[in-house]
Amino acid sequence: MRLLIMGAPGAGKGTQAVGIATHYGVPAISTGDMFRDNVKNGTPLGKQVDAIMKAGDFVPDELTEQIVADRLDQPDAQGGFLLDGFPRTMHQVDALDDYLDKHGHSLDAVISLDVDPEDLIARLLKRAELEGRADDNEETIRHRMEVYTSSTAPLLDAYKSRGLLVAVDGNGTVDEVGARIAAAVDAKVGR
Ligand code: ADP
């Protein structure tokens, strides 16, 4: 099973990604988590992306694509994966297509997690209190929303025209939304 999960900042991608990946027995691969781990551990990559992430901007495509390719090359991702937070630009879509083509693979479904826009900011501000993520302050949140709308939301149309999009209502409890995603993906892939 090769899946993507997309959604605005605060839509709950990360939380749902873990549950869905477990459900299908594939690793959840989050670019945001990989970058945050590098920042936390002070690696050269972490030093390169720290300021970019704090500002809510995108890490450069080539760098992000390389990190994802390296991760997808790992043994645990050979039977499938759920990518969370990638692709975020058309350039990244093309890079992922090239990678999958080269390996004779293709995507099974692209989950779009849709949450009412008014709820997103409230969720992120609450997460800021609970987790203290460096990019969860009001100014950066607003910027990440704009970047999502202008750069990433258009990718949904691209996947929709390929017949891959599975749009799921992301409003509700974690369990409700998780059950909805599993049902929608099962229906899509014919399980
Ligand atoms: P959210 O969706 O809540 O903004 P993520 O954890 O997915 O959070 O991403 C956090 C940050 O990591 C992004 O704002 C960006 O700086 C960086 N990042 C994650 N994925 C990508 C990507 N595919 N391309 C570029 N930058 C990325």
Coordinates of C-alpha atoms and ligand atoms in Angstrom, one line a residue:
M1 CA 0.0 0.0 0.0
R2 CA 1.5 3.3 -1.1
L3 CA -0.4 6.3 0.3
L4 CA -0.1 10.0 0.8
I5 CA -1.9 12.1 3.4
M6 CA -2.4 15.8 2.7
G7 CA -4.1 18.6 4.5
A8 CA -3.6 22.1 5.9
P9 CA -1.4 22.7 8.9
G10 CA -3.4 21.6 11.9
A11 CA -5.6 19.2 9.9
G12 CA -4.3 16.3 12.0
K13 CA -2.2 14.6 9.3
G14 CA 0.5 13.5 11.7
T15 CA -1.9 12.0 14.2
Q16 CA -3.9 10.2 11.6
A17 CA -0.8 9.1 9.6
V18 CA 0.4 6.9 12.5
G19 CA -3.0 5.2 12.9
I20 CA -3.5 4.6 9.2
A21 CA 0.0 3.3 8.7
T22 CA -0.4 0.9 11.5
H23 CA -3.8 -0.2 10.0
Y24 CA -2.1 -1.1 6.7
G25 CA 1.2 -2.3 8.2
V26 CA 3.4 0.3 6.5
P27 CA 5.7 2.9 8.0
A28 CA 4.4 6.5 8.4
I29 CA 7.1 8.8 7.0
S30 CA 6.7 12.4 8.0
T31 CA 9.1 14.9 6.5
G32 CA 8.3 17.4 9.2
D33 CA 9.3 14.8 11.9
M34 CA 12.5 14.0 10.0
F35 CA 13.4 17.6 9.8
R36 CA 12.5 18.3 13.5
D37 CA 14.6 15.3 14.6
N38 CA 17.6 16.7 12.7
V39 CA 17.1 20.2 14.3
K40 CA 16.8 18.6 17.7
N41 CA 20.0 16.6 17.2
G42 CA 21.9 19.5 15.8
T43 CA 22.9 17.7 12.6
P44 CA 24.3 19.6 9.6
L45 CA 20.8 19.2 7.9
G46 CA 19.1 20.4 11.1
K47 CA 21.3 23.5 11.1
Q48 CA 20.4 24.1 7.5
V49 CA 16.6 23.9 8.0
D50 CA 16.1 25.3 11.5
A51 CA 15.5 28.9 10.4
I52 CA 13.4 27.9 7.4
M53 CA 11.1 25.9 9.5
K54 CA 10.8 28.6 12.2
A55 CA 9.7 31.0 9.5
G56 CA 7.1 28.5 8.2
D57 CA 8.8 28.4 4.8
F58 CA 9.5 25.3 2.7
V59 CA 12.8 23.5 2.9
P60 CA 14.3 23.6 -0.7
D61 CA 12.8 20.9 -3.0
E62 CA 16.0 19.1 -4.0
L63 CA 17.0 18.7 -0.3
T64 CA 13.6 17.4 0.7
E65 CA 13.3 15.1 -2.3
Q66 CA 16.7 13.6 -1.5
I67 CA 15.7 12.9 2.1
V68 CA 12.5 11.3 1.1
A69 CA 14.2 9.1 -1.5
D70 CA 16.8 8.0 1.0
R71 CA 14.0 7.1 3.5
L72 CA 12.0 5.2 0.8
D73 CA 15.1 3.2 0.0
Q74 CA 15.1 1.7 3.5
P75 CA 14.1 -1.9 3.9
D76 CA 10.9 -1.2 5.9
A77 CA 9.5 0.9 3.1
Q78 CA 9.8 -1.7 0.3
G79 CA 6.3 -3.1 0.9
G80 CA 4.6 0.3 1.1
F81 CA 4.5 3.5 3.0
L82 CA 2.4 6.4 4.1
L83 CA 3.9 9.8 3.3
D84 CA 2.9 12.6 5.6
G85 CA 3.9 16.2 4.5
F86 CA 5.3 15.2 1.2
P87 CA 4.9 16.2 -1.6
R88 CA 4.2 19.9 -1.0
T89 CA 5.1 21.4 -4.3
M90 CA 4.6 20.3 -8.0
H91 CA 8.4 19.8 -8.2
Q92 CA 8.1 17.3 -5.4
V93 CA 5.2 15.6 -7.1
D94 CA 7.3 15.1 -10.2
A95 CA 10.2 13.8 -8.1
L96 CA 8.0 11.3 -6.4
D97 CA 6.6 10.1 -9.7
D98 CA 10.1 9.7 -11.1
Y99 CA 11.2 7.7 -8.0
L100 CA 8.2 5.4 -8.1
D101 CA 8.5 4.9 -11.9
K102 CA 12.1 3.9 -11.5
H103 CA 11.1 1.3 -9.0
G104 CA 8.1 0.0 -10.9
H105 CA 5.7 1.3 -8.3
S106 CA 2.7 3.6 -8.1
L107 CA 0.5 5.3 -5.6
D108 CA -2.7 3.6 -4.4
A109 CA -4.5 6.6 -2.9
V110 CA -4.0 10.2 -1.8
I111 CA -5.9 11.1 1.4
S112 CA -7.0 14.7 1.7
L113 CA -7.9 15.5 5.3
D114 CA -10.4 18.4 5.2
V115 CA -11.1 20.5 8.3
D116 CA -13.1 23.7 8.7
P117 CA -10.6 26.6 8.2
E118 CA -11.8 28.4 11.4
D119 CA -10.9 25.3 13.5
L120 CA -7.3 25.0 12.1
I121 CA -5.8 28.0 13.8
A122 CA -7.5 27.1 17.1
R123 CA -6.0 23.6 16.9
L124 CA -2.6 24.9 16.1
L125 CA -2.6 27.4 19.0
K126 CA -3.7 24.7 21.3
R127 CA -0.9 22.5 20.1
A128 CA 1.5 25.4 20.7
E129 CA 0.6 25.3 24.3
L130 CA 0.8 21.5 24.6
E131 CA 3.9 20.8 22.5
G132 CA 5.8 24.1 22.2
R133 CA 6.7 23.5 18.6
A134 CA 8.9 26.4 17.4
D135 CA 6.7 27.1 14.3
D136 CA 3.3 27.1 16.2
N137 CA 3.1 30.9 16.9
E138 CA 0.4 33.0 15.4
E139 CA 2.5 34.8 12.8
T140 CA 4.2 31.6 11.5
I141 CA 0.9 29.7 11.5
R142 CA -0.7 32.3 9.3
H143 CA 2.2 32.2 6.9
R144 CA 2.1 28.3 6.8
M145 CA -1.6 28.5 6.0
E146 CA -0.9 30.9 3.1
V147 CA 1.9 28.8 1.8
Y148 CA -0.3 25.7 2.0
T149 CA -3.2 27.4 0.1
S150 CA -0.9 28.8 -2.6
S151 CA 1.6 26.0 -3.1
T152 CA 0.2 22.7 -1.8
A153 CA -3.6 22.8 -2.1
P154 CA -3.3 22.9 -6.0
L155 CA -1.7 19.4 -5.8
L156 CA -5.0 18.0 -4.7
D157 CA -6.4 18.8 -8.2
A158 CA -3.5 17.0 -9.8
Y159 CA -4.1 13.9 -7.8
K160 CA -7.9 14.2 -8.3
S161 CA -7.5 14.2 -12.1
R162 CA -5.5 11.0 -11.8
G163 CA -8.4 9.4 -9.9
L164 CA -6.3 9.0 -6.7
L165 CA -7.9 11.5 -4.4
V166 CA -9.8 10.3 -1.3
A167 CA -11.3 13.3 0.4
V168 CA -12.1 12.7 4.1
D169 CA -14.0 14.9 6.5
G170 CA -11.4 15.6 9.2
N171 CA -13.8 17.2 11.7
G172 CA -14.5 15.0 14.8
T173 CA -12.5 13.0 17.3
V174 CA -9.3 11.2 16.4
D175 CA -11.0 7.8 16.4
E176 CA -14.0 9.0 14.3
V177 CA -11.7 10.5 11.6
G178 CA -9.4 7.5 11.7
A179 CA -12.3 5.1 11.1
R180 CA -13.6 7.4 8.2
I181 CA -10.1 7.4 6.6
A182 CA -9.8 3.6 6.8
A183 CA -13.3 3.0 5.4
A184 CA -12.7 5.5 2.5
V185 CA -9.2 4.1 1.6
D186 CA -10.5 0.5 1.8
A187 CA -13.3 1.4 -0.5
K188 CA -10.9 3.1 -2.9
V189 CA -8.4 0.2 -3.1
G190 CA -11.1 -2.5 -3.0
R191 CA -10.3 -4.1 0.3
Ligands
ADP1 P1 2.4 21.3 9.4 O1 1.7 20.6 8.3 O2 1.7 21.4 10.6 O3 2.9 22.7 9.0 P2 4.8 19.6 9.2 O4 5.4 18.8 10.4 O5 4.3 18.7 8.1 O6 3.8 20.6 9.8 O7 6.0 20.5 8.5 C1 6.7 21.4 9.3 C2 7.7 22.2 8.5 O8 8.7 21.3 7.9 C3 7.1 22.9 7.3 O9 6.6 24.2 7.6 C4 8.4 23.1 6.4 O10 9.2 24.1 6.8 C5 9.1 21.7 6.6 N1 8.6 20.7 5.6 C6 8.0 19.5 5.9 N2 7.7 18.9 4.8 C7 8.2 19.6 3.8 C8 8.2 19.4 2.3 N3 7.6 18.4 1.7 N4 8.8 20.4 1.6 C9 9.4 21.5 2.2 N5 9.4 21.7 3.5 C10 8.8 20.8 4.3

